[in-house]
């Protein structure tokens, strides 16, 4: 599937400020990029070898700064039948995947093992377990703008039963780790999101790959274009700054290109991972 | 029903210490006391007019101190048919009951309204709602010694899904308040508790009285003899001290007296409240 | 000193809603009221014998409702020299004051004993201790609108170091209880508050009375007119409702009446308590 | 300096259990190992390229298992004059160091920026800032066995003002990140620790290297032999298991070898990092 994705950001730096942007789509066997283009202040760039995250670090003088990113992305997802996607026993997990079993700032999976095992521990395949976690979140947590803030963890969301995409992803990650399956946060461009904005979903490590999950049901899982991955939102902000910034007025766009008939949402297990 | 209840405590004061004991059974139309006797250091006593809680305040010199309490208690519970015990609309609640709707140290009911209303809000009578809360707690929380401590709130227990009687009571109170029904903590002597110790249950204000509930299912609800009531455990410790104490080695005894045939646990709604 | 105080509120009830207002000034030997007048929907009223809080409970049909309160208040504070106002040993506190030593929803004083004793435990009189607590809060916490919300406790404020009047009061209460001095929340009309609104301060029980404290330094301590007292803000909201309300647009007014020369802020210890 | 370090562990597996040990000293230009020897059940091993952490993964059948590790370690620390060790501006930090600025499970640095900047932000060199953080922790937090547990975060420790080495490290990391300096958790063998056990300290990234810090003052900073590094204790357990284990009885030994005269604790800035 082919997509045109992009965003326009505007920030006002009050003092000299270091800004780290992570708004550019990942390049991988699952995501091929054409016409990948950033316009804005120049800085240094870094593509993390292990994850494919692409960072752009900018030192901004006081004043107004504009940033623009555009890419054409072809996704080549690996599609699997959900009940055939098994979890990998901990004894067989790659060592570099193991840290995604551990608790992180917004995903205190250490606190939720009892609930997670009782509720999801006996389900079928690994993919079915994580899908059951997503279904449970969708049915039990209200999607409600303004119901959370930057300090809200999955411990809070589990009690409050309200949140936004970031909170849904955090709770999904937390419960998935709590049943012994590695999980990580994914920031993304997402098709059909209304209003259009950056999106947050998550991946679980199953059958030797990272499969995508979205407990919000706000967009089709094969309409996800990955930007950054990390332990949770603390790792994966689209913008991190050190100094004083105001903003951003932002516009995000995601369009499906090519010969697009009306399409059902997929029921496949979908992975964009580079393995 | 007639009970013999009592306890023996021993404390070692390291420095001069003020100790407030709340170990004596309440006196009310529902609980008549005979041979009510405290033995130990003398101090001043206070019976709270609104609640019936009986406090004994002692100023202890450094050294070892022994305390003993014994009473024969006849309980005369009001028994009702659960599905006939309706909740009182907030507009009709006595004003002095209203504070038991508000969040307290261990019962942050403000955080749990969404879950509580979704899960219990549409059930039948008030008593059935609170009983459903107790059933939910029993089925979803593990009773586990050592799984909580003095700072554990219902927010923690709801996530951790483990606790002891005090935590079960706190979660019950929190969910009950969250659906708009006043609830309070009760410290008690309890029949058939193994090992025998002080117990913690709770009361909900329904149909003009305070009805007893125990989500632990560790003892029959008509085997409860009330000691203290309060917003939560912060109000209702059997011993509070200011200074330095070690202890207590403690022995608690509760026996059923009289002609006691083998008896089924009651399914009645039970209230010992003075109204 | 003579004040004119008052407020105008407007609420829109979406469904039938029970509203409990606590906006009327307390009547006591320290606060004499003239021309005390509420205008709005009628309901039942209750003045709590122990505290003097005045509640008005209204059952609102769907639609817009207006509420107005005005009073002329003469305050007759007890003024004392701060370093002569001693704390009362726990062994001598009235029993009905003791619950104000215990932790509450927003004031988890059980968590802060080490800090409080180390920082404030060895200071002079009780009033000096509590004043030192207020000074510490003023110097270490930023007053910042929007930095907290309805779930923010003193545990959060102590870490975040930002808050509004309610948070300053909660932290003051928490630290005061943590050094063994009873403390409670006070909602109030306050002179010179900019922008004018309801205010939150606290009282500590010292030398047999409740003395006023305000860590925000936003208004003179003898410019406080007390509305409600309670364990913390969970007990002491100016409006509590059960149902669905939007609002309120609100106007609060506080004026000094009579022959008012420019006046220094007092350095006295000030109490408006009825004892 | 030359050390002999080692440990003996015994675990009882109740069911088949996957155990991941991280008890072996790191190999780096700062830590040269001789006679590095593990004895116990065999499994697969992994040395993380980025960090040098050495993991051993074992699949244990039910029953008792013994593990033994011994090594002779020569440390070759880089020693610097503390006030010459400057922090690196965020705009110049290596990209792979940046995640150590972000909040993690036990180190919610996002919550503590106000306090950290106010208290430490204006001090001299980066090393002096972090040392001031350590001094502040040492002076304000009590080292107290049993005062914390596996869910205790730096947010808790900052309020409670008590903890053990792990909590001291978490609070140090949190405050260091909060002033914009990358920091990470270090598990270690440590000279002169009483009773001898594994130790927890932390590193801050300054002047292009990771410098060691220990807020507990329980052992000399050049008596540290590094085992594992990570975001916090969630990443850096000496043993992580999936299954059911009891244990461990453990013995840890650390000895200084060679011609050791009585020695003052160093006042140098000390780094064992491989860069």
XYZ file of N, CA, C and O in Angstrom, chain A residues 2 43 100-101 109 115 129 137 190 208 211 220 229 262 270 275:
64
model
N 0.423 2.245 -0.701
C 1.214 3.467 -0.834
C 0.528 4.625 -0.097
O -0.685 4.816 -0.214
N 20.491 20.619 11.036
C 21.099 20.143 12.277
C 21.731 18.812 12.013
O 21.945 18.443 10.866
N 12.372 -5.190 26.605
C 10.979 -4.815 26.369
C 10.005 -5.639 27.193
O 8.791 -5.492 27.071
N 10.541 -6.491 28.044
C 9.722 -7.164 29.056
C 9.684 -6.378 30.353
O 8.862 -6.651 31.230
N 4.635 -2.600 34.451
C 4.087 -3.946 34.273
C 4.308 -4.800 35.510
O 3.588 -5.783 35.712
N -3.486 -9.296 37.602
C -4.646 -9.054 36.729
C -4.406 -9.647 35.350
O -5.266 -10.322 34.784
N -3.714 -13.468 22.623
C -3.606 -12.834 23.947
C -3.540 -11.324 23.827
O -4.252 -10.595 24.513
N -9.177 -3.415 26.584
C -8.954 -1.970 26.754
C -10.046 -1.195 26.028
O -10.651 -0.282 26.589
N -1.039 7.719 10.812
C -2.116 6.727 10.768
C -3.229 7.214 9.855
O -3.707 8.342 9.986
N 8.909 -14.177 16.407
C 10.143 -13.675 15.818
C 10.043 -12.319 15.152
O 11.009 -11.849 14.542
N 4.760 -7.344 15.958
C 3.434 -7.153 15.353
C 2.764 -5.904 15.933
O 2.881 -5.614 17.113
N -7.210 1.623 10.640
C -6.883 0.249 10.285
C -5.413 -0.037 10.596
O -4.557 0.832 10.437
N 10.073 3.942 17.654
C 9.739 2.919 18.634
C 10.582 3.147 19.880
O 11.672 3.729 19.806
N -12.960 1.028 -1.955
C -13.368 0.959 -0.547
C -12.868 -0.345 0.034
O -12.983 -1.396 -0.575
N -0.420 -8.047 11.493
C 0.378 -7.221 10.594
C 1.682 -6.800 11.265
O 1.683 -6.336 12.396
N 12.525 -7.357 11.204
C 12.829 -8.610 11.936
C 13.261 -8.286 13.349
O 14.073 -7.417 13.564
